[in-house]
């Protein structure tokens, strides 16, 4: 039994700076996605509060020597943090789910468990990766010395709050940096506890700080701060552009941007259609389509389109919408009333323009913000629902006659985050994979695995730089070339 009482949680507004909770006024009112009830507030860190957090991080780096301690010590400490995350998984999961779209059944099994696993995974890099002796001539010796950046900023979205925090904090801390993280103003609570647990595990106070607030005040203060050496951001492409602009106005610093997507799933005539339908439906129903990699565009060979359509209708039916805190719920709410309205608007204007909703097409008639699993066909090519990120449980289905047309339909003007290919023909799978401009390609599946060595990130305006994989560890280190005359 994982269900919990959403009114039983203590949810004070505030930040976590220098190893202590710092209360702040609840300036942003928060509403539960599951029932629309106002349940808590989020404090907004102003320039001075952000400055305190960055100064605390900077001072902690100096006094603790975190970047210079034996890497094995960093590894051991981060592993103790992962142990504590597991020990507190019940409370963490409740904080994760109470106001958000994450279901308690999934948060406990996946989000929290995988976060602990990934922190251990990155902890292991601390004493294994970095530096090299260069192959120079015999009169010199050259070395590449690998060093942390200093204080890095992490900014995360609301759709997977704890997972996104883990993706950034594990590698940044393992690599010897201090971090100031800003979770989404909609979902700050699990990240605050995550930081407290790190300090309880022995992380020197100040090395990990949390400032809460929105993008325009807190986000801008953080990314523009002179002592922030690097920014790691996950969120929308629009916010990514704003961050690039803000950084450029204040100076120059490296950043990694994990941004939006509008990912295609290509189904060829020889595919195992039942398996494809299950994978496709799973990808759009998971978190009610509120995932950056949601495979929202089905592009299918016209010869099997009817058969796939029937299978998809079946695979997308029978969901159990309900509160995120009820472990019998299988289908998530939409994060906010505003986002629900946006989905309704996109779907109804597609239908008004000639699209047909084979299933769904409207909000559920119940408290909270729930949209029905929706399958749209006959969508006019220029309709925004084919190009804009809906961030809801909405699939569109288009047909192709040959591989070239499939690739042309898959190609998105600005996004290139993920793509799926379903076929039994290995040569075709690999040929198409090479031609897809996409940071991730799944073949005969459409989901991540627990292989954290595989990096994730976008092509085109879906971003640059990677989370996960060796790549994210190295993105948290900078290289110094040293040449010695012998
Ligand atoms: P968002 O861009 O509105 O906000 C993300 C975070 O950025 C929040 O913490 C927000 O407060 C902050 N922010 C917004 N404007 C900012 C600014 N100007 N400066 C600094 N910080 C700013 O996104 P969201 O609605 O929270 O999340 C959904 C989006 O995130 C979708 O577009 C989704 O595709 C994307 N996403 C991408 C990935 C990935 O790995 N590529 C993963 C998850 C979500």
Short mmCIF file of C-alpha atoms in Angstrom, two decimals, residues 7-434:
data_model
loop_
_atom_site.label_atom_id
_atom_site.label_comp_id
_atom_site.label_asym_id
_atom_site.label_seq_id
_atom_site.Cartn_x
_atom_site.Cartn_y
_atom_site.Cartn_z
CA UNK A 7 -3.20 16.80 3.72
CA UNK A 8 -0.78 15.15 6.11
CA UNK A 9 2.37 16.75 4.69
CA UNK A 10 4.20 19.76 6.07
CA UNK A 11 5.01 22.01 3.09
CA UNK A 12 6.56 25.28 4.27
CA UNK A 13 7.71 27.76 1.64
CA UNK A 14 11.40 28.61 1.56
CA UNK A 15 14.87 27.80 0.36
CA UNK A 16 17.73 25.59 1.53
CA UNK A 17 20.90 27.61 1.91
CA UNK A 18 24.17 26.74 3.64
CA UNK A 19 22.79 23.61 5.26
CA UNK A 20 19.63 25.17 6.71
CA UNK A 21 16.07 25.77 5.63
CA UNK A 22 15.40 29.47 5.12
CA UNK A 23 11.66 30.22 5.27
CA UNK A 24 10.26 32.70 2.76
CA UNK A 25 6.84 34.15 2.05
CA UNK A 26 4.58 31.84 0.01
CA UNK A 27 4.33 34.22 -2.94
CA UNK A 28 3.22 31.74 -5.62
CA UNK A 29 0.00 29.92 -4.75
CA UNK A 30 0.14 26.24 -5.70
CA UNK A 31 -2.82 24.09 -6.75
CA UNK A 32 -2.94 20.29 -6.69
CA UNK A 33 -3.19 18.89 -10.22
CA UNK A 34 -5.23 15.97 -8.88
CA UNK A 35 -8.16 17.95 -7.46
CA UNK A 36 -7.47 21.64 -8.08
CA UNK A 37 -7.22 22.42 -4.34
CA UNK A 38 -4.86 25.20 -3.21
CA UNK A 39 -2.40 23.32 -1.02
CA UNK A 40 0.85 25.25 -0.54
CA UNK A 41 2.93 28.18 -1.72
CA UNK A 42 6.34 28.73 -3.25
CA UNK A 43 8.76 31.42 -2.08
CA UNK A 44 10.53 33.53 -4.68
CA UNK A 45 14.27 33.97 -4.11
CA UNK A 46 15.21 37.54 -5.02
CA UNK A 47 18.64 38.73 -6.15
CA UNK A 48 19.93 38.97 -2.55
CA UNK A 49 18.75 35.45 -1.65
CA UNK A 50 20.26 33.98 -4.80
CA UNK A 51 23.47 35.83 -3.98
CA UNK A 52 23.50 34.28 -0.48
CA UNK A 53 23.11 30.81 -1.98
CA UNK A 54 25.89 31.33 -4.53
CA UNK A 55 28.21 32.84 -1.89
CA UNK A 56 27.47 29.90 0.45
CA UNK A 57 28.38 27.49 -2.35
CA UNK A 58 31.53 29.37 -3.17
CA UNK A 59 32.64 29.54 0.47
CA UNK A 60 31.83 25.85 1.03
CA UNK A 61 34.02 24.88 -1.90
CA UNK A 62 36.94 26.72 -0.33
CA UNK A 63 36.49 25.55 3.24
CA UNK A 64 35.62 21.92 2.46
CA UNK A 65 38.10 21.52 -0.38
CA UNK A 66 35.41 19.42 -2.09
CA UNK A 67 37.03 19.74 -5.49
CA UNK A 68 40.40 18.60 -4.17
CA UNK A 69 39.55 15.86 -1.64
CA UNK A 70 40.45 12.30 -2.55
CA UNK A 71 37.88 11.42 -5.21
CA UNK A 72 37.08 8.20 -3.37
CA UNK A 73 35.78 10.31 -0.47
CA UNK A 74 33.42 12.16 -2.78
CA UNK A 75 32.26 8.82 -4.11
CA UNK A 76 31.66 7.37 -0.64
CA UNK A 77 29.74 10.39 0.55
CA UNK A 78 27.48 10.49 -2.49
CA UNK A 79 26.75 6.79 -2.04
CA UNK A 80 25.70 7.48 1.57
CA UNK A 81 23.36 10.16 0.19
CA UNK A 82 21.85 7.60 -2.21
CA UNK A 83 21.30 5.24 0.77
CA UNK A 84 19.45 8.00 2.64
CA UNK A 85 17.32 8.75 -0.41
CA UNK A 86 16.22 5.13 -0.43
CA UNK A 87 15.63 5.16 3.32
CA UNK A 88 13.40 8.25 3.00
CA UNK A 89 11.74 7.17 -0.24
CA UNK A 90 8.24 7.18 1.26
CA UNK A 91 8.39 10.83 2.30
CA UNK A 92 10.27 11.86 -0.84
CA UNK A 93 7.67 10.16 -3.03
CA UNK A 94 4.80 11.87 -1.19
CA UNK A 95 6.47 15.28 -1.62
CA UNK A 96 7.11 14.46 -5.28
CA UNK A 97 3.51 13.51 -6.00
CA UNK A 98 1.32 15.67 -3.80
CA UNK A 99 0.85 18.61 -6.15
CA UNK A 100 2.41 17.28 -9.32
CA UNK A 101 1.52 14.80 -12.07
CA UNK A 102 3.69 11.97 -10.81
CA UNK A 103 1.80 8.92 -9.56
CA UNK A 104 2.76 7.49 -6.19
CA UNK A 105 3.00 3.97 -7.64
CA UNK A 106 5.54 5.15 -10.25
CA UNK A 107 7.41 7.68 -8.10
CA UNK A 108 8.39 5.14 -5.48
CA UNK A 109 9.35 2.35 -7.89
CA UNK A 110 10.92 4.52 -10.57
CA UNK A 111 11.66 8.16 -9.84
CA UNK A 112 13.11 7.80 -6.35
CA UNK A 113 14.71 4.38 -6.85
CA UNK A 114 16.34 5.40 -10.12
CA UNK A 115 17.54 8.72 -8.67
CA UNK A 116 19.41 6.86 -5.92
CA UNK A 117 20.79 4.46 -8.51
CA UNK A 118 21.97 7.29 -10.76
CA UNK A 119 23.65 9.16 -7.90
CA UNK A 120 25.66 6.00 -7.19
CA UNK A 121 26.37 5.61 -10.90
CA UNK A 122 27.86 9.12 -11.09
CA UNK A 123 29.61 8.81 -7.73
CA UNK A 124 31.63 5.99 -9.30
CA UNK A 125 33.01 8.36 -11.94
CA UNK A 126 34.71 10.49 -9.29
CA UNK A 127 37.76 8.24 -8.92
CA UNK A 128 37.78 6.67 -12.37
CA UNK A 129 37.54 9.37 -15.02
CA UNK A 130 39.67 12.36 -15.87
CA UNK A 131 43.02 13.61 -17.02
CA UNK A 132 45.64 12.18 -19.34
CA UNK A 133 49.29 12.31 -20.23
CA UNK A 134 49.59 13.62 -23.77
CA UNK A 135 51.68 11.89 -26.45
CA UNK A 136 54.24 14.72 -26.88
CA UNK A 137 57.88 14.53 -28.05
CA UNK A 138 60.59 13.32 -25.67
CA UNK A 139 61.79 16.87 -24.80
CA UNK A 140 58.48 17.77 -23.20
CA UNK A 141 55.78 16.21 -21.12
CA UNK A 142 52.21 17.28 -21.70
CA UNK A 143 49.26 16.66 -19.39
CA UNK A 144 45.60 17.41 -19.56
CA UNK A 145 44.47 18.13 -16.02
CA UNK A 146 40.78 17.73 -15.39
CA UNK A 147 39.20 20.15 -12.88
CA UNK A 148 35.75 21.08 -11.58
CA UNK A 149 34.20 24.39 -12.65
CA UNK A 150 33.38 25.72 -9.19
CA UNK A 151 29.76 26.70 -8.55
CA UNK A 152 27.30 25.42 -11.12
CA UNK A 153 23.63 26.32 -11.47
CA UNK A 154 20.98 23.71 -12.21
CA UNK A 155 17.43 24.58 -13.28
CA UNK A 156 14.79 21.87 -13.54
CA UNK A 157 11.22 21.52 -14.86
CA UNK A 158 8.09 20.30 -13.05
CA UNK A 159 7.39 17.13 -15.02
CA UNK A 160 9.91 14.84 -13.28
CA UNK A 161 11.16 17.01 -10.42
CA UNK A 162 13.32 14.57 -8.50
CA UNK A 163 14.62 12.68 -11.54
CA UNK A 164 15.69 15.88 -13.26
CA UNK A 165 17.37 17.09 -10.06
CA UNK A 166 19.21 13.77 -9.76
CA UNK A 167 20.38 13.94 -13.37
CA UNK A 168 22.09 17.23 -12.60
CA UNK A 169 23.19 16.96 -8.97
CA UNK A 170 24.83 13.51 -9.16
CA UNK A 171 27.36 14.33 -11.88
CA UNK A 172 27.96 17.95 -10.79
CA UNK A 173 28.80 16.97 -7.20
CA UNK A 174 30.75 13.84 -8.17
CA UNK A 175 32.83 16.04 -10.48
CA UNK A 176 33.79 18.24 -7.51
CA UNK A 177 31.53 21.24 -8.01
CA UNK A 178 29.17 23.02 -5.64
CA UNK A 179 25.60 23.50 -6.87
CA UNK A 180 22.75 25.96 -6.56
CA UNK A 181 19.61 24.35 -7.94
CA UNK A 182 16.31 26.01 -8.79
CA UNK A 183 13.45 23.54 -9.11
CA UNK A 184 10.27 24.51 -10.92
CA UNK A 185 8.12 26.90 -8.91
CA UNK A 186 5.30 24.34 -9.36
CA UNK A 187 7.16 21.46 -7.68
CA UNK A 188 9.82 22.64 -5.21
CA UNK A 189 9.30 20.26 -2.28
CA UNK A 190 11.12 17.03 -3.17
CA UNK A 191 14.25 18.93 -4.24
CA UNK A 192 14.33 20.76 -0.87
CA UNK A 193 14.32 17.43 0.97
CA UNK A 194 16.90 16.00 -1.42
CA UNK A 195 19.33 18.76 -0.38
CA UNK A 196 18.62 18.26 3.31
CA UNK A 197 19.33 14.54 2.92
CA UNK A 198 22.66 15.30 1.24
CA UNK A 199 23.74 17.34 4.26
CA UNK A 200 22.47 14.61 6.61
CA UNK A 201 24.62 12.16 4.64
CA UNK A 202 27.66 14.32 5.41
CA UNK A 203 27.89 16.70 2.44
CA UNK A 204 29.52 19.88 3.77
CA UNK A 205 26.89 22.60 4.32
CA UNK A 206 26.69 25.04 1.45
CA UNK A 207 27.82 22.65 -1.27
CA UNK A 208 24.24 22.05 -2.33
CA UNK A 209 21.72 24.88 -2.08
CA UNK A 210 18.14 25.18 -3.29
CA UNK A 211 16.54 28.46 -4.25
CA UNK A 212 12.87 28.39 -5.20
CA UNK A 213 11.05 30.82 -7.44
CA UNK A 214 10.12 31.59 -11.00
CA UNK A 215 12.24 32.11 -14.09
CA UNK A 216 12.02 35.86 -14.41
CA UNK A 217 13.26 36.72 -10.90
CA UNK A 218 15.08 33.72 -9.41
CA UNK A 219 16.11 32.08 -12.69
CA UNK A 220 17.52 35.28 -14.14
CA UNK A 221 19.38 36.14 -10.93
CA UNK A 222 20.94 32.68 -10.91
CA UNK A 223 22.01 32.30 -14.54
CA UNK A 224 23.34 35.87 -14.67
CA UNK A 225 25.28 35.63 -11.39
CA UNK A 226 28.97 36.39 -11.89
CA UNK A 227 30.11 33.50 -9.66
CA UNK A 228 28.07 30.85 -11.46
CA UNK A 229 30.63 29.14 -13.67
CA UNK A 230 28.27 26.92 -15.66
CA UNK A 231 24.54 26.44 -16.17
CA UNK A 232 22.71 23.15 -16.67
CA UNK A 233 19.11 23.69 -17.72
CA UNK A 234 16.17 21.41 -18.53
CA UNK A 235 12.91 22.95 -19.69
CA UNK A 236 11.20 24.47 -22.68
CA UNK A 237 12.99 25.73 -25.77
CA UNK A 238 11.57 29.22 -25.11
CA UNK A 239 13.08 29.36 -21.62
CA UNK A 240 16.35 27.96 -23.02
CA UNK A 241 16.53 30.86 -25.45
CA UNK A 242 15.80 33.34 -22.65
CA UNK A 243 18.61 31.82 -20.57
CA UNK A 244 21.08 32.05 -23.47
CA UNK A 245 20.13 35.73 -23.84
CA UNK A 246 20.48 36.44 -20.14
CA UNK A 247 23.86 34.74 -19.93
CA UNK A 248 25.08 36.64 -22.99
CA UNK A 249 23.96 39.95 -21.44
CA UNK A 250 26.02 39.26 -18.32
CA UNK A 251 29.10 37.60 -19.78
CA UNK A 252 30.14 34.26 -21.17
CA UNK A 253 29.77 30.85 -19.54
CA UNK A 254 29.17 27.30 -20.70
CA UNK A 255 25.71 25.86 -20.54
CA UNK A 256 23.92 22.66 -21.40
CA UNK A 257 20.32 22.93 -22.52
CA UNK A 258 17.87 20.00 -22.48
CA UNK A 259 14.82 21.41 -24.22
CA UNK A 260 11.50 20.51 -25.77
CA UNK A 261 10.57 18.02 -28.47
CA UNK A 262 7.87 16.78 -30.79
CA UNK A 263 9.07 13.26 -31.34
CA UNK A 264 8.00 10.98 -34.20
CA UNK A 265 7.42 7.23 -34.05
CA UNK A 266 7.81 5.54 -37.44
CA UNK A 267 5.92 2.29 -37.96
CA UNK A 268 6.81 0.25 -41.05
CA UNK A 269 4.53 -2.34 -42.62
CA UNK A 270 6.60 -5.30 -41.42
CA UNK A 271 6.59 -4.21 -37.76
CA UNK A 272 5.14 -6.27 -34.95
CA UNK A 273 2.09 -4.01 -34.76
CA UNK A 274 0.81 -5.24 -31.40
CA UNK A 275 4.18 -4.55 -29.83
CA UNK A 276 4.41 -1.16 -31.57
CA UNK A 277 0.93 -0.15 -30.38
CA UNK A 278 1.76 -1.06 -26.78
CA UNK A 279 5.02 0.90 -26.89
CA UNK A 280 3.46 3.93 -28.60
CA UNK A 281 0.47 4.04 -26.25
CA UNK A 282 2.75 3.61 -23.25
CA UNK A 283 4.88 6.54 -24.35
CA UNK A 284 1.98 8.97 -24.68
CA UNK A 285 0.05 7.78 -21.62
CA UNK A 286 3.10 7.92 -19.33
CA UNK A 287 2.74 11.04 -17.15
CA UNK A 288 -0.23 11.89 -19.44
CA UNK A 289 2.13 12.83 -22.26
CA UNK A 290 4.00 15.34 -20.09
CA UNK A 291 7.45 14.03 -20.98
CA UNK A 292 9.99 15.80 -23.16
CA UNK A 293 10.47 12.65 -25.25
CA UNK A 294 6.74 11.80 -25.56
CA UNK A 295 6.36 10.14 -28.96
CA UNK A 296 3.47 12.35 -29.99
CA UNK A 297 3.57 11.85 -33.77
CA UNK A 298 2.80 8.41 -35.15
CA UNK A 299 3.90 8.08 -38.76
CA UNK A 300 2.74 4.77 -40.18
CA UNK A 301 2.87 2.92 -43.51
CA UNK A 302 -0.57 3.44 -45.04
CA UNK A 303 -0.94 -0.32 -45.68
CA UNK A 304 -1.07 -1.06 -41.95
CA UNK A 305 -2.55 2.21 -40.73
CA UNK A 306 -6.05 0.82 -40.08
CA UNK A 307 -4.73 -2.17 -38.17
CA UNK A 308 -2.41 -0.03 -36.05
CA UNK A 309 -5.21 2.47 -35.40
CA UNK A 310 -7.47 -0.24 -33.97
CA UNK A 311 -4.64 -1.56 -31.79
CA UNK A 312 -3.84 1.95 -30.55
CA UNK A 313 -7.48 2.66 -29.68
CA UNK A 314 -7.46 -0.46 -27.55
CA UNK A 315 -4.07 0.20 -25.96
CA UNK A 316 -5.06 3.76 -25.06
CA UNK A 317 -8.34 2.82 -23.41
CA UNK A 318 -9.06 1.63 -19.90
CA UNK A 319 -6.86 4.15 -18.09
CA UNK A 320 -7.73 4.95 -14.47
CA UNK A 321 -7.40 8.70 -13.89
CA UNK A 322 -7.29 9.66 -10.24
CA UNK A 323 -5.34 11.41 -7.53
CA UNK A 324 -1.60 11.05 -7.69
CA UNK A 325 -1.60 9.93 -4.03
CA UNK A 326 -3.85 6.90 -4.72
CA UNK A 327 -1.79 3.86 -5.66
CA UNK A 328 -4.65 2.50 -7.80
CA UNK A 329 -4.41 5.47 -10.20
CA UNK A 330 -2.82 4.63 -13.54
CA UNK A 331 -3.27 7.92 -15.41
CA UNK A 332 -1.80 11.29 -14.39
CA UNK A 333 -3.49 14.67 -14.24
CA UNK A 334 -2.30 17.64 -16.29
CA UNK A 335 -0.08 19.94 -14.25
CA UNK A 336 -2.26 23.07 -14.16
CA UNK A 337 -5.59 24.56 -15.22
CA UNK A 338 -3.72 26.76 -17.69
CA UNK A 339 -1.99 23.81 -19.34
CA UNK A 340 -5.28 21.88 -19.49
CA UNK A 341 -6.88 24.84 -21.25
CA UNK A 342 -4.00 24.99 -23.71
CA UNK A 343 -4.39 21.30 -24.60
CA UNK A 344 -8.16 21.74 -25.01
CA UNK A 345 -7.51 24.71 -27.31
CA UNK A 346 -4.99 22.88 -29.50
CA UNK A 347 -7.20 19.78 -29.85
CA UNK A 348 -10.45 21.63 -30.50
CA UNK A 349 -8.89 23.86 -33.14
CA UNK A 350 -7.38 20.80 -34.85
CA UNK A 351 -10.82 19.18 -34.89
CA UNK A 352 -12.42 22.41 -36.14
CA UNK A 353 -9.83 22.41 -38.96
CA UNK A 354 -10.86 18.89 -40.06
CA UNK A 355 -9.00 16.46 -37.78
CA UNK A 356 -10.92 13.48 -36.45
CA UNK A 357 -10.65 12.44 -32.79
CA UNK A 358 -10.90 8.64 -32.92
CA UNK A 359 -10.81 8.52 -29.14
CA UNK A 360 -10.80 11.26 -26.50
CA UNK A 361 -10.66 14.87 -27.61
CA UNK A 362 -11.81 16.50 -24.37
CA UNK A 363 -11.10 16.89 -20.67
CA UNK A 364 -12.41 14.27 -18.24
CA UNK A 365 -15.50 15.41 -16.38
CA UNK A 366 -14.03 15.27 -12.89
CA UNK A 367 -12.28 17.45 -10.32
CA UNK A 368 -8.66 18.34 -11.03
CA UNK A 369 -7.09 18.71 -14.45
CA UNK A 370 -7.44 15.55 -16.54
CA UNK A 371 -7.43 15.21 -20.33
CA UNK A 372 -8.62 12.05 -22.09
CA UNK A 373 -6.17 9.90 -24.05
CA UNK A 374 -6.67 11.25 -27.57
CA UNK A 375 -5.91 9.88 -31.01
CA UNK A 376 -6.22 12.31 -33.92
CA UNK A 377 -6.20 11.39 -37.60
CA UNK A 378 -6.74 13.36 -40.83
CA UNK A 379 -4.97 16.37 -39.32
CA UNK A 380 -4.34 19.09 -41.94
CA UNK A 381 -0.57 19.34 -42.55
CA UNK A 382 -0.27 22.97 -41.43
CA UNK A 383 -2.19 22.49 -38.18
CA UNK A 384 -0.21 23.56 -35.08
CA UNK A 385 -0.99 20.29 -33.31
CA UNK A 386 1.47 18.58 -35.67
CA UNK A 387 4.30 20.96 -34.89
CA UNK A 388 3.80 22.35 -31.36
CA UNK A 389 4.70 20.48 -28.20
CA UNK A 390 1.26 19.67 -26.73
CA UNK A 391 2.54 18.20 -23.44
CA UNK A 392 -0.61 16.13 -23.01
CA UNK A 393 -1.90 12.61 -23.85
CA UNK A 394 -2.50 13.46 -27.50
CA UNK A 395 -1.26 11.34 -30.43
CA UNK A 396 -1.53 12.35 -34.06
CA UNK A 397 -1.43 9.73 -36.79
CA UNK A 398 -0.11 10.40 -40.30
CA UNK A 399 0.50 7.89 -43.10
CA UNK A 400 3.33 7.45 -45.61
CA UNK A 401 3.81 5.58 -48.86
CA UNK A 402 7.56 4.98 -48.76
CA UNK A 403 10.65 5.45 -46.60
CA UNK A 404 11.50 8.86 -48.04
CA UNK A 405 8.07 10.19 -47.21
CA UNK A 406 8.32 8.71 -43.72
CA UNK A 407 11.61 10.54 -43.15
CA UNK A 408 10.25 13.78 -44.59
CA UNK A 409 7.27 13.64 -42.22
CA UNK A 410 9.49 12.76 -39.25
CA UNK A 411 11.80 15.73 -39.82
CA UNK A 412 10.71 18.61 -37.56
CA UNK A 413 11.62 22.18 -38.35
CA UNK A 414 13.09 22.94 -34.92
CA UNK A 415 12.96 19.84 -32.69
CA UNK A 416 15.16 16.73 -32.70
CA UNK A 417 14.92 15.17 -29.26
CA UNK A 418 13.85 11.53 -29.73
CA UNK A 419 12.40 9.20 -32.34
CA UNK A 420 11.08 5.65 -32.57
CA UNK A 421 11.39 3.11 -35.38
CA UNK A 422 9.31 -0.06 -35.53
CA UNK A 423 10.35 -2.65 -38.13
CA UNK A 424 11.70 -6.20 -38.29
CA UNK A 425 14.11 -5.21 -41.07
CA UNK A 426 17.43 -4.49 -39.36
CA UNK A 427 18.96 -2.81 -42.41
CA UNK A 428 16.03 -0.46 -42.71
CA UNK A 429 16.09 0.27 -38.97
CA UNK A 430 19.76 1.28 -39.08
CA UNK A 431 19.44 3.18 -42.39
CA UNK A 432 16.51 5.21 -41.05
CA UNK A 433 18.23 5.70 -37.68
CA UNK A 434 21.21 7.31 -39.46
#
